[in-house]
């Protein structure tokens, strides 16, 4: 594995509060390889935003280290941090463009901060707007753009100082699904062309499925599951596998037992799984199922409706056929 | 036609009204200028030192907040009389429009500062955070993000403040400041010269309207949302 480009080691963040401290991050270890797109998922309050704020050291970690592009950011003084942050581009859920500035002036802002002379800024801004597909829109104001276009401006601005890493905090949560796909496509395209490392925080599994190479699940400030997307989907029964390959929900009032079957075609062909299910006999039915291709792997999950008395026998026979099987209800 | 000629021939209308108008404009003009110059930094200080501000400073915030609140809660008539010694020390006299500028400014600065503070609070913290991630210094964030993004609201606040100053200037006129308010009271109310009173009121109205129109136009020009 190449050396990590973003590395968090034993990262802790505690917010002092009346009636007990809030441990927002509780010992995070995370390594993202150069050029990878890594997703961080987790429920509301899991610590995702805190993690990204610690990564940019907008929030000082309570303990632990943050290393980006070979530099230990968590040790730097505020003044040194200001220049170190130029190697980090950040994209926000609400974009956070300045309404008083034109698109071009928004994209120029980080260049101004970095002290680039005015004559060179205009050329760089034109280049960036071209990169995100907004060439010629520089004179418009943010209010005149659609949500997706605004996020493109946000991305152009984040890339202005040629950062080594791009951090995205819920970049598509405010967008519809078609626009989401466009923005995600753009991010992947930029990674391919510029070789930047991307960390993307999201609560939408669709984002992970669409563009992430690897993913971590955050819960109560800890990384509870992590790995390349192709690997985590093969960890049957894990939360990431279940959420990345969702099966349509079944009505709760159904009294029969459900047996869940999961497999990848690396181990067993779909036809053989269906054959094994058919061999269980007449009383067993497929109630819901998903078969899809993700991160180059074909994976499947089925919910079997099994008469209560036959569950144990069904589990044994399915496992003998080489598939993962467990009772889920 | 005859009553109209009578009104225009009245020496009070011909001489005192134009002079009073000038006094009002000078009084309000200078007080407005001073209020903007002093109130803007004070409002910025109120915001930046507050808990969610750029440089939180509990003690500074508490003290400035307290002083501003005193200025805000004192009725203008009382403030005007209470600061008479200060006015004499600054201007050398307590009479004339120059003297009226002092209480007017003291009364308007806290008012405007609070309005500026709330305009700054309306700027989304996300914009400040984005600027910080881009490596912006606090000074640059203050100027190019906070104040610049709040500018339409600050101009609207300035408009409200200047209009309040016009109305306070009538009161300041009563204790020797001159201006349209004083004229309206001394001729219109005490000497039953109704045309003078009406002329004064109409002129005050014109001034207020003009300020509002200019303020609105400026706000619209600055606001790109
Ligand atoms: N400034 C703060 N002071 C005190 N507690 C905080 C602060 N910021 C976050 N927390 C707490 O830290 C925990 C993690 O919050 P965080 O905002 O990182 O969650 P999140 O995963 O981003 O959630 P969401 O998906 O809702 O944005 C929460 O319990 C939150 O209440
Ligand atoms: Mg969050």
Coordinates of C-alpha atoms and ligand atoms in Angstrom, one line a residue:
Chain A
X1 CA 0.0 0.0 0.0
X2 CA 1.4 3.4 -0.9
X3 CA 2.1 5.8 2.0
X4 CA -1.1 7.5 3.3
X5 CA -1.8 11.0 1.9
X6 CA -4.3 11.8 4.7
X7 CA -3.6 10.2 8.0
X8 CA -5.4 10.5 11.3
X9 CA -3.8 8.8 14.3
X10 CA -5.6 8.3 17.7
X11 CA -7.6 11.5 17.0
X12 CA -9.8 12.6 19.9
X13 CA -12.0 15.6 20.2
X14 CA -13.8 16.3 23.5
X15 CA -16.2 19.3 23.9
X16 CA -16.4 20.3 27.5
X17 CA -20.0 20.8 28.4
X18 CA -22.1 21.2 31.6
X19 CA -23.2 17.9 32.9
X20 CA -20.4 15.8 31.3
X21 CA -18.0 16.2 28.3
X22 CA -19.1 15.3 24.8
X23 CA -16.7 13.0 23.2
X24 CA -17.2 13.8 19.5
X25 CA -14.2 11.8 18.3
X26 CA -13.0 8.9 20.3
X27 CA -9.7 7.7 18.9
X28 CA -9.9 7.8 15.1
X29 CA -7.3 6.0 13.0
X30 CA -7.6 6.6 9.3
X31 CA -5.3 6.4 6.3
X32 CA -6.3 7.5 2.8
X33 CA -3.9 6.7 -0.1
X34 CA -2.9 9.3 -2.6
X35 CA -5.4 9.7 -5.3
X36 CA -8.1 7.7 -3.5
X37 CA -11.7 8.8 -3.0
X38 CA -12.6 7.9 0.6
X39 CA -16.1 8.1 2.0
X40 CA -17.0 8.7 5.6
X41 CA -20.5 7.7 6.5
X42 CA -22.4 7.7 9.7
X43 CA -25.6 8.8 11.4
X44 CA -26.3 12.3 12.5
X45 CA -24.2 13.1 15.5
X46 CA -21.6 10.4 14.7
X47 CA -18.9 13.0 14.5
X48 CA -18.5 13.5 10.7
X49 CA -18.4 17.3 10.7
X50 CA -16.1 17.3 13.7
X51 CA -13.8 15.0 11.9
X52 CA -13.5 17.3 8.9
X53 CA -13.1 20.4 11.1
X54 CA -10.2 18.7 12.9
X55 CA -8.7 17.7 9.6
X56 CA -8.5 21.4 8.6
X57 CA -7.6 22.2 12.2
X58 CA -10.5 24.7 12.3
X59 CA -11.0 22.8 15.5
X60 CA -7.9 21.8 17.5
X61 CA -8.0 18.1 18.2
X62 CA -7.9 17.3 22.0
X63 CA -5.2 14.7 21.2
X64 CA -3.8 12.7 18.3
X65 CA -2.3 13.9 15.0
X66 CA -3.6 15.0 11.7
X67 CA -1.1 14.6 8.8
X68 CA -1.9 15.9 5.3
X69 CA 0.4 15.6 2.4
X70 CA 3.3 14.8 4.7
X71 CA 2.8 17.7 7.1
X72 CA 1.6 17.3 10.6
X73 CA -1.1 20.0 10.7
X74 CA -2.1 19.5 14.3
X75 CA 1.3 20.8 15.5
X76 CA 1.3 24.0 13.5
X77 CA 0.8 27.5 14.8
X78 CA -2.2 29.5 13.6
X79 CA 0.0 31.5 11.2
X80 CA 1.7 28.5 9.7
X81 CA -1.7 26.7 9.4
X82 CA -3.0 29.5 7.2
X83 CA -0.5 28.8 4.5
X84 CA -0.7 25.0 5.1
X85 CA -4.5 25.1 4.5
X86 CA -3.8 26.2 0.9
X87 CA -3.0 22.6 0.2
X88 CA -6.5 21.6 1.3
X89 CA -9.5 22.4 -0.8
X90 CA -12.9 22.2 0.8
X91 CA -16.4 21.9 -0.6
X92 CA -19.4 22.6 1.6
X93 CA -23.0 21.3 1.6
X94 CA -24.3 24.9 1.5
X95 CA -21.4 25.9 -0.9
X96 CA -20.8 29.2 1.1
X97 CA -20.2 31.4 -1.8
X98 CA -20.0 35.2 -1.1
X99 CA -23.2 36.7 -2.5
X100 CA -21.6 40.1 -2.9
X101 CA -19.0 38.8 -5.4
X102 CA -19.4 37.5 -8.9
X103 CA -18.6 33.9 -9.7
X104 CA -15.1 34.9 -11.0
X105 CA -14.4 37.0 -7.9
X106 CA -15.5 34.1 -5.7
X107 CA -13.1 31.7 -7.4
X108 CA -10.4 34.4 -7.2
X109 CA -10.8 34.7 -3.4
X110 CA -8.4 32.0 -2.4
X111 CA -5.9 33.3 -4.9
X112 CA -6.2 36.8 -3.4
X113 CA -5.6 35.3 0.0
X114 CA -2.6 33.4 -1.3
X115 CA -1.2 36.7 -2.7
X116 CA -1.3 35.9 -6.4
X117 CA -0.9 39.1 -8.5
X118 CA -4.1 40.4 -10.1
X119 CA -2.9 39.9 -13.7
X120 CA -2.4 36.2 -13.2
X121 CA -5.6 35.7 -11.3
X122 CA -7.9 36.3 -14.2
X123 CA -6.2 33.6 -16.3
X124 CA -6.3 31.1 -13.5
X125 CA -10.0 31.8 -12.8
X126 CA -10.9 31.3 -16.4
X127 CA -9.0 28.0 -16.4
X128 CA -10.8 26.9 -13.3
X129 CA -14.3 27.8 -14.6
X130 CA -13.5 25.9 -17.7
X131 CA -12.5 22.9 -15.6
X132 CA -15.8 22.7 -13.9
X133 CA -17.9 23.4 -17.0
X134 CA -18.8 27.0 -16.3
X135 CA -16.7 28.8 -18.8
X136 CA -18.1 32.3 -19.6
X137 CA -20.3 32.5 -16.5
X138 CA -17.7 34.4 -14.5
X139 CA -19.7 37.7 -14.4
X140 CA -22.9 36.1 -13.0
X141 CA -23.7 36.4 -9.3
X142 CA -24.3 33.3 -7.2
X143 CA -28.0 34.1 -6.9
X144 CA -28.3 33.7 -10.7
X145 CA -27.0 30.1 -10.6
X146 CA -28.8 26.8 -9.9
X147 CA -27.8 24.6 -6.9
X148 CA -25.7 22.3 -9.1
X149 CA -23.9 25.3 -10.8
X150 CA -23.2 26.9 -7.4
X151 CA -21.6 23.6 -6.3
X152 CA -19.4 23.7 -9.4
X153 CA -18.3 27.1 -8.5
X154 CA -17.6 25.8 -4.9
X155 CA -15.4 23.1 -6.4
X156 CA -13.6 25.5 -8.7
X157 CA -12.9 27.7 -5.7
X158 CA -11.7 24.7 -3.7
X159 CA -9.2 23.8 -6.5
X160 CA -7.9 27.3 -7.1
X161 CA -4.7 27.0 -5.1
X162 CA -3.9 23.5 -6.6
X163 CA -4.5 21.7 -3.3
X164 CA -3.3 18.1 -2.8
X165 CA -6.4 17.0 -1.1
X166 CA -10.1 17.9 -1.5
X167 CA -12.4 17.6 1.5
X168 CA -16.1 17.5 0.8
X169 CA -18.7 17.8 3.6
X170 CA -22.0 16.6 2.3
X171 CA -21.4 18.1 -1.2
X172 CA -24.6 16.8 -2.7
X173 CA -27.0 16.7 0.1
X174 CA -28.8 19.8 -1.1
X175 CA -29.0 18.6 -4.7
X176 CA -31.5 16.5 -6.6
X177 CA -30.4 13.0 -7.8
X178 CA -29.6 13.9 -11.4
X179 CA -27.5 16.9 -10.3
X180 CA -25.9 14.7 -7.6
X181 CA -24.7 12.3 -10.3
X182 CA -23.3 15.2 -12.3
X183 CA -21.4 16.7 -9.4
X184 CA -20.0 13.3 -8.3
X185 CA -19.0 12.6 -11.9
X186 CA -17.1 15.9 -11.9
X187 CA -15.3 15.1 -8.6
X188 CA -14.2 11.7 -10.0
X189 CA -13.1 13.2 -13.2
X190 CA -11.1 15.9 -11.4
X191 CA -9.4 13.2 -9.3
X192 CA -8.5 11.3 -12.4
X193 CA -7.1 14.4 -14.1
X194 CA -5.4 16.1 -11.2
X195 CA -4.5 13.1 -9.1
X196 CA -5.9 14.7 -5.9
X197 CA -7.0 12.7 -2.9
X198 CA -10.6 13.2 -2.0
X199 CA -12.3 12.7 1.4
X200 CA -16.1 12.9 1.1
X201 CA -18.4 13.0 4.0
X202 CA -22.0 11.9 3.3
X203 CA -25.0 10.3 4.7
X204 CA -26.1 9.1 1.3
X205 CA -24.9 5.5 0.5
X206 CA -25.5 6.4 -3.2
X207 CA -22.5 8.7 -3.0
X208 CA -20.3 5.9 -1.7
X209 CA -21.6 3.5 -4.4
X210 CA -21.1 6.1 -7.1
X211 CA -17.6 7.3 -6.5
X212 CA -15.8 6.0 -3.4
X213 CA -12.9 3.6 -3.6
X214 CA -13.0 3.0 0.1
X215 CA -15.3 3.9 3.0
X216 CA -15.4 4.2 6.8
X217 CA -18.4 3.9 9.0
X218 CA -18.3 6.3 11.9
X219 CA -20.4 5.7 15.0
X220 CA -20.2 7.6 18.3
X221 CA -16.9 9.1 17.3
X222 CA -15.2 5.8 16.3
X223 CA -14.5 4.0 13.0
X224 CA -16.5 0.8 13.4
X225 CA -16.1 -0.5 9.9
X226 CA -13.7 0.4 7.1
X227 CA -12.1 -0.8 3.9
X228 CA -12.2 -0.7 0.1
X229 CA -15.8 -0.7 -1.1
X230 CA -15.3 -4.0 -3.0
X231 CA -14.2 -5.6 0.3
X232 CA -16.8 -4.2 2.7
X233 CA -19.7 -5.4 0.6
X234 CA -18.3 -8.9 0.9
X235 CA -18.3 -8.7 4.7
X236 CA -21.8 -10.3 4.9
X237 CA -24.0 -9.0 7.6
X238 CA -21.9 -5.9 8.3
X239 CA -23.7 -2.6 8.4
X240 CA -21.9 -1.2 5.4
X241 CA -22.6 -4.2 3.3
X242 CA -26.3 -4.0 4.3
X243 CA -26.6 -0.3 3.6
X244 CA -24.5 -0.4 0.4
X245 CA -26.7 -3.2 -1.1
X246 CA -30.1 -2.3 0.2
X247 CA -33.0 -4.8 -0.1
X248 CA -36.5 -3.4 -0.4
X249 CA -38.1 -3.2 3.0
X250 CA -40.7 -5.8 3.9
X251 CA -43.9 -5.2 5.8
X252 CA -43.3 -5.5 9.6
X253 CA -46.5 -7.3 10.4
X254 CA -45.5 -10.4 8.4
X255 CA -45.3 -13.2 10.9
X256 CA -43.0 -15.6 9.0
X257 CA -39.3 -15.9 9.5
X258 CA -36.9 -14.2 7.2
X259 CA -33.6 -15.8 6.3
X260 CA -31.1 -13.5 4.6
X261 CA -28.8 -14.8 2.0
X262 CA -25.7 -12.9 0.8
X263 CA -23.0 -13.8 -1.7
X264 CA -20.6 -12.5 -4.2
X265 CA -20.1 -14.1 -7.6
X266 CA -16.4 -14.6 -6.7
X267 CA -17.6 -17.5 -4.5
X268 CA -20.8 -18.7 -6.1
X269 CA -22.7 -17.9 -9.3
X270 CA -26.2 -16.3 -8.9
X271 CA -27.7 -19.3 -10.8
X272 CA -26.3 -21.7 -8.2
X273 CA -27.6 -19.6 -5.4
X274 CA -31.1 -19.6 -6.9
X275 CA -30.7 -23.3 -7.5
X276 CA -29.9 -23.9 -3.8
X277 CA -32.9 -21.7 -2.8
X278 CA -35.2 -23.7 -5.2
X279 CA -33.9 -26.9 -3.7
X280 CA -35.2 -25.9 -0.3
X281 CA -38.7 -26.8 -1.3
X282 CA -42.1 -25.4 -1.9
X283 CA -42.6 -23.6 1.3
X284 CA -39.7 -21.2 0.8
X285 CA -40.1 -18.0 -1.2
X286 CA -37.9 -15.1 -2.2
X287 CA -39.6 -12.1 -0.6
X288 CA -37.1 -9.5 -1.7
X289 CA -33.7 -9.3 -3.3
X290 CA -31.0 -7.2 -4.9
X291 CA -28.3 -8.3 -7.3
X292 CA -25.9 -5.7 -8.6
X293 CA -22.4 -4.9 -9.6
X294 CA -20.4 -2.6 -7.3
X295 CA -16.7 -1.8 -7.3
X296 CA -16.2 -4.4 -10.0
X297 CA -17.9 -7.1 -7.9
X298 CA -21.2 -8.8 -8.5
X299 CA -23.0 -9.0 -5.2
X300 CA -26.4 -10.3 -4.2
X301 CA -28.7 -10.2 -1.2
X302 CA -32.0 -12.1 -0.9
X303 CA -34.6 -12.2 1.8
X304 CA -36.2 -15.7 2.0
X305 CA -39.6 -16.2 3.5
X306 CA -39.2 -19.5 5.3
X307 CA -41.9 -21.5 7.4
X308 CA -40.9 -21.3 11.0
X309 CA -40.2 -25.1 11.4
X310 CA -37.9 -25.2 8.4
X311 CA -35.4 -22.4 9.3
X312 CA -32.6 -24.5 10.8
X313 CA -32.7 -27.0 7.9
X314 CA -32.7 -24.1 5.4
X315 CA -29.7 -22.4 7.0
X316 CA -27.7 -25.7 7.0
X317 CA -28.4 -26.4 3.3
X318 CA -27.7 -22.8 2.2
X319 CA -24.4 -22.7 4.0
X320 CA -23.4 -26.0 2.5
X321 CA -24.0 -24.5 -0.9
X322 CA -21.4 -21.8 -0.1
X323 CA -23.5 -18.8 0.6
X324 CA -23.8 -16.6 3.7
X325 CA -27.2 -17.2 5.5
X326 CA -28.6 -15.8 8.7
X327 CA -32.0 -15.3 10.4
X328 CA -33.0 -11.7 10.3
X329 CA -36.5 -12.0 11.7
Chain B
X1 CA -54.4 82.5 -5.6
X2 CA -54.3 85.3 -3.0
X3 CA -53.6 83.1 0.0
X4 CA -50.7 81.5 -1.8
X5 CA -49.2 84.9 -2.5
X6 CA -49.7 85.9 1.2
X7 CA -47.9 82.8 2.3
X8 CA -44.9 83.4 0.1
X9 CA -44.8 87.1 1.1
X10 CA -44.6 86.1 4.8
X11 CA -41.1 87.2 6.0
X12 CA -40.9 84.1 8.3
X13 CA -41.5 81.8 5.3
X14 CA -39.1 83.8 3.1
X15 CA -36.2 84.0 5.5
X16 CA -36.5 81.8 8.5
X17 CA -37.7 78.6 6.7
X18 CA -34.8 78.4 4.3
X19 CA -32.4 79.1 7.1
X20 CA -34.0 76.5 9.4
X21 CA -33.9 74.0 6.5
X22 CA -30.2 74.5 6.2
X23 CA -29.7 74.1 9.9
X24 CA -31.6 70.9 9.9
X25 CA -29.5 69.6 7.0
X26 CA -26.3 70.6 8.6
X27 CA -27.3 69.1 12.0
X28 CA -28.5 65.9 10.6
X29 CA -25.7 65.7 8.0
X30 CA -22.8 66.1 10.4
X31 CA -24.5 63.9 13.1
X32 CA -25.1 61.2 10.5
X33 CA -21.5 61.3 9.3
X34 CA -20.2 61.0 12.8
X35 CA -22.7 58.3 13.7
X36 CA -21.6 56.1 10.7
X37 CA -17.9 56.7 11.4
X38 CA -18.2 55.8 15.1
X39 CA -21.1 53.4 15.1
X40 CA -19.7 51.0 12.4
X41 CA -16.5 50.1 14.3
X42 CA -18.5 49.9 17.5
X43 CA -21.0 47.5 15.9
X44 CA -18.1 45.4 14.5
X45 CA -16.6 45.3 18.0
X46 CA -19.9 44.1 19.4
X47 CA -20.1 41.3 16.9
X48 CA -16.5 40.2 16.8
X49 CA -16.1 40.0 20.6
X50 CA -19.3 38.1 21.1
X51 CA -19.4 34.4 21.8
X52 CA -19.8 33.3 18.2
X53 CA -17.6 36.1 16.8
X54 CA -14.2 36.1 15.1
X55 CA -12.3 36.9 18.3
X56 CA -14.5 36.2 21.3
X57 CA -13.6 38.4 24.3
X58 CA -16.1 38.0 27.1
X59 CA -15.1 41.0 29.1
X60 CA -14.9 43.4 26.2
X61 CA -18.2 42.2 24.9
X62 CA -19.9 42.6 28.2
X63 CA -18.6 46.1 28.9
X64 CA -19.4 47.4 25.4
X65 CA -22.8 45.8 25.4
X66 CA -23.6 47.5 28.7
X67 CA -22.4 50.9 27.6
X68 CA -24.4 50.6 24.4
X69 CA -27.5 49.5 26.3
X70 CA -27.3 52.6 28.5
X71 CA -27.1 54.8 25.4
X72 CA -30.0 52.9 23.9
X73 CA -32.3 53.0 26.9
X74 CA -31.9 56.7 27.8
X75 CA -34.8 58.7 26.3
X76 CA -33.4 61.3 23.9
X77 CA -34.8 64.3 25.8
X78 CA -33.0 63.2 29.0
X79 CA -29.8 62.4 27.1
X80 CA -29.8 65.8 25.5
X81 CA -30.0 67.6 28.8
X82 CA -27.6 65.2 30.6
X83 CA -24.8 65.8 28.1
X84 CA -25.1 69.6 28.1
X85 CA -21.8 70.0 30.1
X86 CA -20.0 67.7 27.7
X87 CA -21.5 69.6 24.7
X88 CA -20.2 72.9 26.1
X89 CA -16.8 71.3 26.6
X90 CA -16.7 70.0 23.0
X91 CA -18.3 72.8 21.1
X92 CA -17.8 75.7 23.4
X93 CA -21.5 76.5 23.5
X94 CA -24.8 74.7 24.0
X95 CA -26.6 76.7 21.4
X96 CA -26.8 76.4 17.6
X97 CA -26.9 73.4 15.3
X98 CA -23.2 72.6 16.0
X99 CA -24.1 72.0 19.7
X100 CA -27.1 69.9 18.7
X101 CA -24.8 67.5 16.8
X102 CA -23.3 66.2 20.1
X103 CA -26.4 64.7 21.7
X104 CA -27.7 63.6 18.3
X105 CA -24.5 61.7 17.7
X106 CA -24.4 60.2 21.2
X107 CA -28.0 59.1 20.9
X108 CA -27.6 57.6 17.4
X109 CA -24.3 55.8 17.7
X110 CA -25.5 53.0 20.1
X111 CA -28.6 52.6 18.0
X112 CA -26.7 52.2 14.8
X113 CA -24.1 50.0 16.4
X114 CA -26.7 47.5 17.5
X115 CA -28.2 47.5 14.0
X116 CA -24.7 46.9 12.5
X117 CA -24.2 44.1 15.0
X118 CA -27.4 42.3 13.9
X119 CA -26.6 42.8 10.3
X120 CA -23.2 41.1 10.8
X121 CA -24.9 38.3 12.7
X122 CA -27.0 37.5 9.7
X123 CA -23.9 36.6 7.6
X124 CA -23.8 32.8 7.5
X125 CA -21.1 31.3 9.7
X126 CA -20.4 29.0 6.8
X127 CA -19.0 31.8 4.7
X128 CA -16.6 32.7 7.5
X129 CA -15.6 29.1 7.9
X130 CA -15.0 28.8 4.2
X131 CA -12.7 31.8 4.2
X132 CA -10.8 30.4 7.2
X133 CA -10.2 27.1 5.4
X134 CA -8.9 29.1 2.4
X135 CA -6.2 30.6 4.8
X136 CA -7.8 34.0 5.1
X137 CA -6.6 36.2 8.0
X138 CA -9.1 37.5 10.5
X139 CA -8.6 41.0 9.2
X140 CA -9.4 39.9 5.7
X141 CA -12.4 37.9 6.8
X142 CA -13.7 40.9 8.7
X143 CA -13.5 43.2 5.7
X144 CA -14.1 41.0 2.7
X145 CA -16.6 38.5 4.2
X146 CA -18.4 39.9 7.2
X147 CA -18.7 43.6 6.5
X148 CA -18.9 43.2 2.7
X149 CA -21.6 40.5 2.9
X150 CA -23.5 42.5 5.4
X151 CA -23.2 45.8 3.5
X152 CA -26.7 45.9 2.0
X153 CA -28.1 45.4 5.5
X154 CA -25.7 47.9 7.0
X155 CA -26.8 50.5 4.4
X156 CA -30.4 49.8 5.2
X157 CA -29.5 50.3 8.9
X158 CA -27.8 53.6 8.1
X159 CA -31.0 54.7 6.3
X160 CA -33.1 54.0 9.3
X161 CA -30.6 55.7 11.6
X162 CA -30.4 58.9 9.5
X163 CA -34.2 59.1 9.4
X164 CA -34.3 58.7 13.2
X165 CA -31.8 61.5 13.4
X166 CA -34.1 63.8 11.3
X167 CA -36.8 63.2 13.9
X168 CA -34.5 63.6 16.9
X169 CA -33.2 66.8 15.3
X170 CA -36.6 68.4 15.7
X171 CA -36.4 67.7 19.4
X172 CA -32.8 68.9 19.7
X173 CA -34.0 72.1 18.0
X174 CA -36.2 72.9 20.9
X175 CA -33.4 73.4 23.4
X176 CA -31.5 75.8 21.1
X177 CA -30.3 73.8 18.2
X178 CA -32.5 75.6 15.7
X179 CA -33.7 73.9 12.6
X180 CA -37.2 73.1 11.1
X181 CA -38.5 71.5 14.3
X182 CA -37.7 74.5 16.4
X183 CA -39.2 76.8 13.9
X184 CA -42.4 74.7 13.7
X185 CA -42.8 74.9 17.4
X186 CA -42.0 78.6 17.9
X187 CA -44.1 79.9 15.0
X188 CA -46.6 77.3 14.3
X189 CA -47.5 76.2 17.8
X190 CA -46.7 79.2 20.0
X191 CA -47.7 82.0 17.5
X192 CA -50.4 80.2 15.7
X193 CA -48.7 80.7 12.3
X194 CA -50.2 77.6 10.6
X195 CA -48.6 78.0 7.2
X196 CA -45.1 78.1 8.8
X197 CA -45.8 74.9 10.7
X198 CA -47.1 73.2 7.5
X199 CA -44.1 74.3 5.5
X200 CA -41.8 72.9 8.2
X201 CA -43.6 69.6 8.3
X202 CA -43.6 69.3 4.6
X203 CA -39.9 70.0 4.4
X204 CA -39.1 67.4 7.1
X205 CA -41.2 65.0 5.1
X206 CA -39.2 65.8 1.9
X207 CA -35.9 65.2 3.7
X208 CA -37.0 61.9 5.2
X209 CA -38.3 60.7 1.8
X210 CA -35.1 61.8 0.0
X211 CA -33.0 59.8 2.6
X212 CA -35.2 56.8 2.2
X213 CA -35.1 56.8 -1.6
X214 CA -31.3 57.2 -1.7
X215 CA -30.9 54.6 1.0
X216 CA -33.1 52.1 -0.8
X217 CA -31.4 52.7 -4.2
X218 CA -28.0 52.1 -2.6
X219 CA -29.1 49.0 -0.8
X220 CA -30.6 47.6 -4.1
X221 CA -27.4 48.3 -5.9
X222 CA -25.3 46.5 -3.3
X223 CA -27.5 43.5 -2.8
X224 CA -26.9 40.7 -5.3
X225 CA -29.0 38.0 -3.5
Ligands
LIG1 N1 -19.0 23.0 19.1 C1 -19.5 21.9 19.8 N2 -19.7 21.9 21.1 C2 -20.2 20.9 21.8 N3 -20.6 19.7 21.2 C3 -20.4 19.6 19.9 C4 -19.9 20.7 19.1 N4 -19.8 20.3 17.8 C5 -20.3 19.0 17.8 N5 -20.6 18.6 19.0 C6 -21.2 17.3 19.4 O1 -20.3 16.3 18.8 C7 -21.0 15.2 18.3 C8 -20.7 15.0 16.8 O2 -21.2 16.2 16.1 P1 -21.0 16.3 14.5 O3 -21.5 17.6 14.2 O4 -19.6 16.1 14.2 O5 -21.9 15.2 13.9 P2 -22.2 14.8 12.4 O6 -21.8 13.4 12.2 O7 -21.6 15.8 11.5 O8 -23.8 15.0 12.3 P3 -24.7 15.5 11.2 O9 -24.9 14.4 10.2 O10 -26.0 15.8 11.8 O11 -24.1 16.7 10.6 C9 -22.5 15.5 18.6 O12 -22.9 14.8 19.7 C10 -22.5 17.0 18.8 O13 -23.5 17.4 19.7
LIG2 MG1 -22.4 17.4 10.1

